[in-house]
Coordinates of C-alpha atoms in Angstrom, one line a residue:
X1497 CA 20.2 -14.1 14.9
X1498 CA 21.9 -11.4 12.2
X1499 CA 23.4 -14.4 10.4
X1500 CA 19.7 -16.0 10.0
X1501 CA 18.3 -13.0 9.1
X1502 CA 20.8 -12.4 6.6
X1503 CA 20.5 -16.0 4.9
X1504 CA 17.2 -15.4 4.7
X1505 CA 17.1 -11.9 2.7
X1506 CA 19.5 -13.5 0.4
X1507 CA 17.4 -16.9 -0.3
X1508 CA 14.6 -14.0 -0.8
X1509 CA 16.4 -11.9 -3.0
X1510 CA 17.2 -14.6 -5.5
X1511 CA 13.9 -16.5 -5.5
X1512 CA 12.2 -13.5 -6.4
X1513 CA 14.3 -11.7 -8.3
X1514 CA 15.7 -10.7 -11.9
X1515 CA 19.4 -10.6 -11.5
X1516 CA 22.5 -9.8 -13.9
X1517 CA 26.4 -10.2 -13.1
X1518 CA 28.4 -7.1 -14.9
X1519 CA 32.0 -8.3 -15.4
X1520 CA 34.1 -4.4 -14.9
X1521 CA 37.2 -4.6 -13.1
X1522 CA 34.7 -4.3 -9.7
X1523 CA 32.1 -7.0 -10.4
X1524 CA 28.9 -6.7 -8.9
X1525 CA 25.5 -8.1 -9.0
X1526 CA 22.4 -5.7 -10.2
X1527 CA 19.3 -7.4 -8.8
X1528 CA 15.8 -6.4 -9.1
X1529 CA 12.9 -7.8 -6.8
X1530 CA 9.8 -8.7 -8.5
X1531 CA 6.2 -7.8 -7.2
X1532 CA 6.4 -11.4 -6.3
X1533 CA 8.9 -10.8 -4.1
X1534 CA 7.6 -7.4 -2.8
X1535 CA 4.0 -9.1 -1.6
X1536 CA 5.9 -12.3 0.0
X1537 CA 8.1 -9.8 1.7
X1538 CA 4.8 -8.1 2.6
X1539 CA 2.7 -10.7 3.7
X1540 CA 5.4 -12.1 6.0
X1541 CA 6.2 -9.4 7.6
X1542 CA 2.2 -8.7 8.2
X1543 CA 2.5 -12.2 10.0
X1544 CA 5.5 -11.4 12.3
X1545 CA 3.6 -8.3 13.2
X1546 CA 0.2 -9.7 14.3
X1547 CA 2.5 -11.8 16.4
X1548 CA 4.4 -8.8 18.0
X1549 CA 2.1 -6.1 18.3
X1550 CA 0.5 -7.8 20.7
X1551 CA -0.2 -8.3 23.8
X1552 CA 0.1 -3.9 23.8
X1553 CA -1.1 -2.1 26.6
X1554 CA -2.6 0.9 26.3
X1555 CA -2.5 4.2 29.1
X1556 CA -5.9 4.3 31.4
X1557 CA -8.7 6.4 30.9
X1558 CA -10.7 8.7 33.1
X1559 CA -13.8 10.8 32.6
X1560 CA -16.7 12.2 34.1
X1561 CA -20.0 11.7 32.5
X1562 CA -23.5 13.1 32.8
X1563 CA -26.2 10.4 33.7
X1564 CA -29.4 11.3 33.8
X1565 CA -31.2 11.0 37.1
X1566 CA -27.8 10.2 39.0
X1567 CA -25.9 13.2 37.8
X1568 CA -22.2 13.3 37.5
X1569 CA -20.7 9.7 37.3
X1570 CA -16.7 8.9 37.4
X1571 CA -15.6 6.8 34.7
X1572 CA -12.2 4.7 34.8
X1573 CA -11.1 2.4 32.5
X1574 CA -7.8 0.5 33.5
X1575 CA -6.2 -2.7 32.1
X1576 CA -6.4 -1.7 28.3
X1577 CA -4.9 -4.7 26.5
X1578 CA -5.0 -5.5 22.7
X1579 CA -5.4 -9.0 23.1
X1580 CA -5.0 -9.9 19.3
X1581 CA -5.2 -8.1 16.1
X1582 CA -6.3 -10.1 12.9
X1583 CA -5.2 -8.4 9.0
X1584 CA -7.7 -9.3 6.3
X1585 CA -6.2 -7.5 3.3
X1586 CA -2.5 -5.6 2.4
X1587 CA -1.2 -3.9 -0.5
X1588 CA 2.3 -2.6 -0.6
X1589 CA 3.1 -0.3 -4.0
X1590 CA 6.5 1.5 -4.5
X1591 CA 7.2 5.1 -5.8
X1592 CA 8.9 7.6 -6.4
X1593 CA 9.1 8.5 -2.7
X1594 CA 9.3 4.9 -1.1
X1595 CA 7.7 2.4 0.1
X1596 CA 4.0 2.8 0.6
X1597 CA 2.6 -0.2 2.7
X1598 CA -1.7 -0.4 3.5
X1599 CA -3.5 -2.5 5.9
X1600 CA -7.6 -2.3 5.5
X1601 CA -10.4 -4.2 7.6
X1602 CA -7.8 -5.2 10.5
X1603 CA -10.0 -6.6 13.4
X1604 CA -8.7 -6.3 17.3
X1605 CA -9.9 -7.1 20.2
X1606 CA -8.9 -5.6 24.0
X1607 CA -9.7 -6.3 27.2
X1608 CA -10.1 -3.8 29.8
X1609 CA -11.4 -3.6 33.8
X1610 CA -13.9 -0.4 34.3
X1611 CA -15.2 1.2 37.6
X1612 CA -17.4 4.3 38.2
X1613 CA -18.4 5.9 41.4
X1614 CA -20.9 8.4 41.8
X1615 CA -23.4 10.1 44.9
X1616 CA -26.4 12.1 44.6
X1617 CA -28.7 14.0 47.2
X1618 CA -30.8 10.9 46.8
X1619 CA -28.7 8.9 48.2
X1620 CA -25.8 10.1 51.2
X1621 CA -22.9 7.4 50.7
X1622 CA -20.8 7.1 47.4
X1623 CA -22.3 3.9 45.2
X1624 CA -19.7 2.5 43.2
X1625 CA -19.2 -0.6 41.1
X1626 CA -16.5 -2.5 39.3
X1627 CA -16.1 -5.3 36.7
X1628 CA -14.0 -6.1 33.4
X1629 CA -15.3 -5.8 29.2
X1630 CA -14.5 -6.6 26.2
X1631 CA -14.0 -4.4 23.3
X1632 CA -14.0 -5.2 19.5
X1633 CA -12.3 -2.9 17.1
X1634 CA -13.4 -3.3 13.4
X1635 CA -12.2 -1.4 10.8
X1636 CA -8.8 -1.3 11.9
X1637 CA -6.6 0.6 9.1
X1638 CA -3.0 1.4 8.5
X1639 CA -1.0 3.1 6.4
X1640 CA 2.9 3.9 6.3
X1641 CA 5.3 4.7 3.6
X1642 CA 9.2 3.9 4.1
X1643 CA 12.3 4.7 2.4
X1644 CA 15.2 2.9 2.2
X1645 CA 18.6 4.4 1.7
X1646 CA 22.2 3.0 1.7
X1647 CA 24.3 4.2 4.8
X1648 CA 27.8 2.5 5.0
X1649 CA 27.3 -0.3 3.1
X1650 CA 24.0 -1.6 4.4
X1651 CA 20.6 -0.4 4.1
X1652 CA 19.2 2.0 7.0
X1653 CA 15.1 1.7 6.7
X1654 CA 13.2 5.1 8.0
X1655 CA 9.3 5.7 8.3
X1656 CA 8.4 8.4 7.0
X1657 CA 5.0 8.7 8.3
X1658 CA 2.4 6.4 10.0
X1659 CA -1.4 6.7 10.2
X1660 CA -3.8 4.4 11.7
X1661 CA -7.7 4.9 11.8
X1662 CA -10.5 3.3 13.5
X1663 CA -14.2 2.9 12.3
X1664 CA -16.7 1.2 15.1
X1665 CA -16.3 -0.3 18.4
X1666 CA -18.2 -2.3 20.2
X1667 CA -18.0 -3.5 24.2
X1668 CA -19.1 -6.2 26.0
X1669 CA -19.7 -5.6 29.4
X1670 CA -19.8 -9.0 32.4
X1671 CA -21.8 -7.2 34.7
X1672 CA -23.1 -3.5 35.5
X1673 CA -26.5 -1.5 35.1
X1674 CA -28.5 -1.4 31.7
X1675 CA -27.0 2.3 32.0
X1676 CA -23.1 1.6 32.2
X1677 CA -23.0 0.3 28.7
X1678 CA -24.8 3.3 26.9
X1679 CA -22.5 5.7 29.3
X1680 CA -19.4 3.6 28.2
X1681 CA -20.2 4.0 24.5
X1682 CA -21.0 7.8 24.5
X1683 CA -17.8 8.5 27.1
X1684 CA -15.4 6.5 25.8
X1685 CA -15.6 5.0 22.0
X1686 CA -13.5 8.2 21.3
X1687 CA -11.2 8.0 23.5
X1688 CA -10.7 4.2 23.2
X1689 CA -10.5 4.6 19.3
X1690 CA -8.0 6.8 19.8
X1691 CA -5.9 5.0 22.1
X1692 CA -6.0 2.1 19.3
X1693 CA -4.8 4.7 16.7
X1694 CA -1.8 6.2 19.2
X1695 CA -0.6 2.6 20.9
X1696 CA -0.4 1.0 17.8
X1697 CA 1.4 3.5 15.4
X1698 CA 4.1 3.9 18.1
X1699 CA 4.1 0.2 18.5
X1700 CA 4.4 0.4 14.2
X1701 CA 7.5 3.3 14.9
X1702 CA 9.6 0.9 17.5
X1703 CA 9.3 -1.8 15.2
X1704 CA 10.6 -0.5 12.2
X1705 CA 13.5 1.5 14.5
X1706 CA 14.3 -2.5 15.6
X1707 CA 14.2 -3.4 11.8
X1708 CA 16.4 -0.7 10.6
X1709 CA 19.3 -1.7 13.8
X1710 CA 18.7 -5.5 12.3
X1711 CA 19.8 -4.5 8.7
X1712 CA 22.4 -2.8 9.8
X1713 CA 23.7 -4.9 11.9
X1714 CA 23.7 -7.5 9.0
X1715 CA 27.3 -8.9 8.2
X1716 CA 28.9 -7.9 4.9
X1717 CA 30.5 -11.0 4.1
X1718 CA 28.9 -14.4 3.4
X1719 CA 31.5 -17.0 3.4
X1720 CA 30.6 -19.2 0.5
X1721 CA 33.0 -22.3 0.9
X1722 CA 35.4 -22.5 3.2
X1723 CA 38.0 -20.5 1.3
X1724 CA 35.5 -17.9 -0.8
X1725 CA 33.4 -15.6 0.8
X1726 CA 30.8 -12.9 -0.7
X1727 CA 30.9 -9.4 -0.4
X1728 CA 27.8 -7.9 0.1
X1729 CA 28.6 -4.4 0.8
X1730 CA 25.5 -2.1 -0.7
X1731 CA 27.2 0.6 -3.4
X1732 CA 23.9 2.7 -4.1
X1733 CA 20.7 3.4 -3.1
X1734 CA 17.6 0.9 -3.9
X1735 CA 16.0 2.2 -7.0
X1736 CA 12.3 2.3 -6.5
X1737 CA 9.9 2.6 -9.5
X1738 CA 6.3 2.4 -9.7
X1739 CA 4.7 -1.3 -10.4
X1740 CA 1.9 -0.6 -12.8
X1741 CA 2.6 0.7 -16.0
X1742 CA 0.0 3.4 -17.7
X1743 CA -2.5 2.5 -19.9
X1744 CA -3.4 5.4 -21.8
X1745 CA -6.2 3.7 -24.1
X1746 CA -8.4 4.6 -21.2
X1747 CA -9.4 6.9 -18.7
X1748 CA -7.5 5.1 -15.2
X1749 CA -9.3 4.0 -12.0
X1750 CA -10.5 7.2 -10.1
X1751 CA -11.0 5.6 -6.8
X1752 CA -8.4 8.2 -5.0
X1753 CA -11.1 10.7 -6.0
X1754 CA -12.9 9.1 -2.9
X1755 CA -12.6 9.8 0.6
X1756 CA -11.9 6.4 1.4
X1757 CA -9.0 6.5 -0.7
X1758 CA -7.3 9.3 1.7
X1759 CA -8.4 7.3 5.1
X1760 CA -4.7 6.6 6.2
X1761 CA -3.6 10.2 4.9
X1762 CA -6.5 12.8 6.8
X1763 CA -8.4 10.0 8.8
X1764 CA -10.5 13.3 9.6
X1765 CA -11.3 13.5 6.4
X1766 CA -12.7 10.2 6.1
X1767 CA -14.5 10.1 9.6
X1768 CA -16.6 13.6 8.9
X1769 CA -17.5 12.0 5.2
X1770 CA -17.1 8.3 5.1
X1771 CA -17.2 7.4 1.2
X1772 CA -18.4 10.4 -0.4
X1773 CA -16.7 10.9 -3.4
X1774 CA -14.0 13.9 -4.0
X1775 CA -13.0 17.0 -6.8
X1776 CA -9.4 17.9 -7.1
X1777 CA -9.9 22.0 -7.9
X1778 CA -6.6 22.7 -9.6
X1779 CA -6.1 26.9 -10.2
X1780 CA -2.9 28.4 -11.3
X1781 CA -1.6 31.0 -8.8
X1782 CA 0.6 33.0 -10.6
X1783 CA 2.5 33.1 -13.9
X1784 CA 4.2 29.3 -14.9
X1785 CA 8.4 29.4 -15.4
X1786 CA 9.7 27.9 -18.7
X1787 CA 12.7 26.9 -20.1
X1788 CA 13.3 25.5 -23.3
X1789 CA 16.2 22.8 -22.9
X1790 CA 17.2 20.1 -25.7
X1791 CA 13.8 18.3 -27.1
X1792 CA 12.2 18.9 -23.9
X1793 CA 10.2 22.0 -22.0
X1794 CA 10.7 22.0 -18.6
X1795 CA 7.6 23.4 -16.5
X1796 CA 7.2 24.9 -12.7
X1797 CA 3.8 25.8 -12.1
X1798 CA 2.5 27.3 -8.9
X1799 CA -0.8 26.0 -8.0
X1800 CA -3.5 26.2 -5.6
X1801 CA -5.4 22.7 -5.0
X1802 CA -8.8 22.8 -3.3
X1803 CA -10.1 19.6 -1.5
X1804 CA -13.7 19.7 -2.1
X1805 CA -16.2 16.6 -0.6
X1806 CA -18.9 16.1 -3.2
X1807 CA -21.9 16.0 -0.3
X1808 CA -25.4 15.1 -1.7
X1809 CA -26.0 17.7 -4.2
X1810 CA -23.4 20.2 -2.0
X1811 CA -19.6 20.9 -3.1
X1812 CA -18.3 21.6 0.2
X1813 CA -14.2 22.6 0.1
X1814 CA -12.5 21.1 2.9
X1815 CA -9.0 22.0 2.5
X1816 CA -6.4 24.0 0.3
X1817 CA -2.8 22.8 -0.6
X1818 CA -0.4 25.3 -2.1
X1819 CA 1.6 23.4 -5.0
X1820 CA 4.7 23.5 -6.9
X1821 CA 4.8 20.9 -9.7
X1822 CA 8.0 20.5 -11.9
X1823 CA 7.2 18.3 -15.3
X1824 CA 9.0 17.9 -18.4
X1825 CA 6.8 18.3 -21.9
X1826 CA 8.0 16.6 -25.2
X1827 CA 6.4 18.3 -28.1
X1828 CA 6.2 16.0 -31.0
X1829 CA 3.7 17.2 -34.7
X1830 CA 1.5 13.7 -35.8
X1831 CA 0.7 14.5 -39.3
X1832 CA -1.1 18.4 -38.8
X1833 CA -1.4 17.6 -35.5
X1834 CA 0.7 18.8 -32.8
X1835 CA 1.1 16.6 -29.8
X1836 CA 3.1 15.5 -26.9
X1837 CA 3.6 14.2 -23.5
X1838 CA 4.1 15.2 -20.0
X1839 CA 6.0 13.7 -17.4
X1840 CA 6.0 14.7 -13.6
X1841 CA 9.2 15.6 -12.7
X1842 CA 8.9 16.9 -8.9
X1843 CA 5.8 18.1 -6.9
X1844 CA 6.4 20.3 -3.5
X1845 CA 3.0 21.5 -1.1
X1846 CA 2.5 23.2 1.8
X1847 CA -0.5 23.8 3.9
X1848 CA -2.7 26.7 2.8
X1849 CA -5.9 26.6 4.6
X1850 CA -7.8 23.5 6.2
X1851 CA -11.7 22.9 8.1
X1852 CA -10.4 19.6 9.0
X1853 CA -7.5 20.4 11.4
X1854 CA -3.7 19.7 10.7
X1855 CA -2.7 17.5 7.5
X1856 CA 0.3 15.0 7.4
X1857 CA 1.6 16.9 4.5
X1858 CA 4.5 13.9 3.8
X1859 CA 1.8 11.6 3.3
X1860 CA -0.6 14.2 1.2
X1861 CA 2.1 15.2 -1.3
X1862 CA 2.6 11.6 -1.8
X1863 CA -0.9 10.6 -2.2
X1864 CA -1.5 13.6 -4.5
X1865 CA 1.9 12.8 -6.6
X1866 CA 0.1 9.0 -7.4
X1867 CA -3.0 11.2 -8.4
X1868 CA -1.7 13.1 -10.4
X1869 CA 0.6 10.3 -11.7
X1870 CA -2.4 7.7 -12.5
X1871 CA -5.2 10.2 -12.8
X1872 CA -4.4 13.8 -13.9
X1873 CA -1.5 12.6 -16.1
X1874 CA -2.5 9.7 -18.2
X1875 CA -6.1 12.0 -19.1
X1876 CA -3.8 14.9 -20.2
X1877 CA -1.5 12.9 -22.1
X1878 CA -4.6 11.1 -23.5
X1879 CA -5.5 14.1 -25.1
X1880 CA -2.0 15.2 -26.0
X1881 CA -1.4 11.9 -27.8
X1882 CA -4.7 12.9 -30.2
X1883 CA -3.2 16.2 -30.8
X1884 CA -4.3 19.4 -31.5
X1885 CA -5.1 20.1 -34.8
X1886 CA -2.9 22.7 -36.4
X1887 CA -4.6 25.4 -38.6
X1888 CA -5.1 25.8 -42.7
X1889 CA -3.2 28.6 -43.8
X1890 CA -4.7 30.1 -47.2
X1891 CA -5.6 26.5 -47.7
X1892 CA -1.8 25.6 -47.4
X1893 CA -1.2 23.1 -44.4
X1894 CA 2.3 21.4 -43.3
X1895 CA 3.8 18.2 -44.0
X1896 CA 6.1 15.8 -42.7
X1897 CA 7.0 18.2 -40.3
X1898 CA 9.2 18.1 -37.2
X1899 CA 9.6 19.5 -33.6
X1900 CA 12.6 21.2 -32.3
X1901 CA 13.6 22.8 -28.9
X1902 CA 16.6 23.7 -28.1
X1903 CA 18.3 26.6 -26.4
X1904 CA 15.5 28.6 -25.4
X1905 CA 14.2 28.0 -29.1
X1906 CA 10.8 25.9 -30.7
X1907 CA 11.9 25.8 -34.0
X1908 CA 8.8 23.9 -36.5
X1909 CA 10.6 22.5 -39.9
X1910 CA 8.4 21.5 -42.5
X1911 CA 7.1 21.7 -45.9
X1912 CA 3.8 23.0 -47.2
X1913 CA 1.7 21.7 -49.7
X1914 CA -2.2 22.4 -50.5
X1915 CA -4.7 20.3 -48.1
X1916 CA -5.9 18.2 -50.6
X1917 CA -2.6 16.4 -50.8
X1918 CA -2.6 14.9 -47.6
X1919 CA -5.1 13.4 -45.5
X1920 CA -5.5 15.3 -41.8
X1921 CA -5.7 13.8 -38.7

């Protein structure tokens, strides 16, 4: 089984793949999986998992539940089986922190057996009455992010978090009083939502603990002919970059600034206001540290981000994230125009406050690094890249100047000659 397996990522690697041989006294091969690669990788592992998530049994549930007219009614629902679940669309994306894998509009369907029992003063003897439903889950989303590390020579695969949501049910009941179904619905969409959410992330969990003893257990050595074999013994960690370059001609997509950009992150979030778009409230919370190193600034600046859920003509702030965020800043002078660009370096939160419970702070702090990777950053740096226009002196301005930093030092080296000599930006 190992040796298939391994066959198989080695066919993948080189279909999809840019790769170069270095010739040291060690050689070695540097390879580099396209997005090709990444989405085939993707989208056959999405199949294999439709396959063995299922059938997945989920833990009975009990209730007691106000009818009116009969009074207190006993609910159980026993049986709970995802029959099959169905994946409509995927995206995987890589970063800085892993691998970030999302699954939107799932579909799944359950089966289940219910009973309730109930008596009244009406009536002396306990009435009672039993049959089976079906359920259909729409909606079904999740998210995960991964990172792979080297460990020994192979690869050892860890989740880092996982977060699954559910948006509407519907059951199907063979049998029962007009009554049951409304009683089923208010008692236990819930509870069987959640159910969905819990059963299949820890189904999500075991798998990737199975996939991580697989790669391991990969041999090291793939004999070639029958006197050459290949060493594939990993040296390094994967290098993971982002897939989608910047394009700072334009202001980027803003669709994170939406709540149902953050469904996998704070599902809460999304279930209290379902599409309603979203500010980012950045304040600085004390005093920034610089340091002035060779050609670059390096920045740490404390921050308080507020969460606030644009709600008809109502800003309401739902949550407050205490951040750290370490960039770099290279000044550059464009003509009398002083400009530059910032890079994110590092970006550390912690919980400060929320009004929608606990927050998967992994999974936020990776969320708000892409926004402020493909949304802050790219609008800043538009602006830096037009520059700031430096002012006349006496009617004296500078030219063909340069930038310097080094050693604690911004040193500006440039000539001066009357405005009317050059043109101005």
């Amino acid at each position: 089984m190992a040796s298939s397996i391994f066959h198989f990522l080695i066919s993948l690697l080189f279909a999809f793949s840019r790769d170069r041989v270095l010739s040291h006294e060690a050689g070695h091969i540097t390879a580099e999986i396209s997005n090709k690669g990444l989405d085939f990788l993707k989208d056959l592992l999405i199949e294999k998992a439709e396959s063995s998530l299922v059938p997945l049994e989920l833990p009975k549930i009990e209730k007691s539940v106000k009818i009116p007219v009969l009074g207190s009614v006993q609910m159980v629902l026993s049986n709970i089986v995802i029959e099959r679940i169905h994946v409509t669309s995927s995206t995987v994306k890589t970063g800085d922190s892993g691998i970030v894998l999302d699954v939107s509009g799932a579909t799944a369907n359950l089966t289940m057996n219910w009973k309730y029992s109930y008596s009244t003063w009406l009536i002396p003897i306990a009435v009672s009455d039993k049959g089976n439903a079906t359920v259909q889950v729409e909606g079904l989303e999740v998210g995960l992010s991964l990172s792979l590390k080297m460990l020994n020579g192979s690869l050892k695969l860890s989740l880092l978090e996982c977060g699954c949501n559910v948006n509407d049910i519907s059951i199907k009941l063979d049998g029962g009083a007009s009554w049951l179904y409304q009683g089923l619905i208010d008692a236990f969409e819930g509870k069987i939502g959640s159910a969905v959410e819990n059963a299949v992330s820890k189904k999500i969990r075991d798998a990737i603990i199975k996939l991580d003893l697989q790669l391991q257990s990969l041999p090291k050595e793939a004999p070639i002919t029958n006197i050459a074999e290949l060493n594939v013994t990993f040296v390094d960690d994967p290098e993971l970059s982002k897939q989608d370059a910047l394009d700072f001609d334009k202001v980027p997509d803003q669709s994170l600034l939406n709540t149902a950009g953050w469904r996998f992150i704070i599902p809460q979030l999304y279930k209290m206001y379902p599409n309603h778009d979203m500010n980012l409230n950045l304040s600085v919370s004390s005093p920034p540290i610089l340091n002035v190193e060779k050609q670059q600034i390096k920045a740490k600046i404390p921050l308080d981000v507020v969460i606030d859920v644009l709600y008809v003509e109502e800003v309401i702030p739902v949550a407050c994230i205490s951040t750290v965020i370490s960039a770099s800043v290279s000044p550059g002078i464009s003509g009398n125009a002083l400009t530059g660009y910032v890079k994110l370096n590092d970006i550390t939160m912690s919980l400060k406050w929320s009004k929608i419970g606990d927050l998967h702070m992994k999974l936020v702090q990776m969320l708000m690094s892409t926004t402020l990777r493909t949304v802050v950053l790219p609008y800043v740096n538009l602006k830096l890249s037009k520059g700031f226009q430096i002012p006349v002196f006496h009617g004296y301005g500078l030219q063909d100047a340069h930038i310097l930093c080094t050693d604690s030092w911004i040193v500006i080296c440039s000539d001066v000659a009357p405005v009317k000599q050059f043109n101005l930006i």
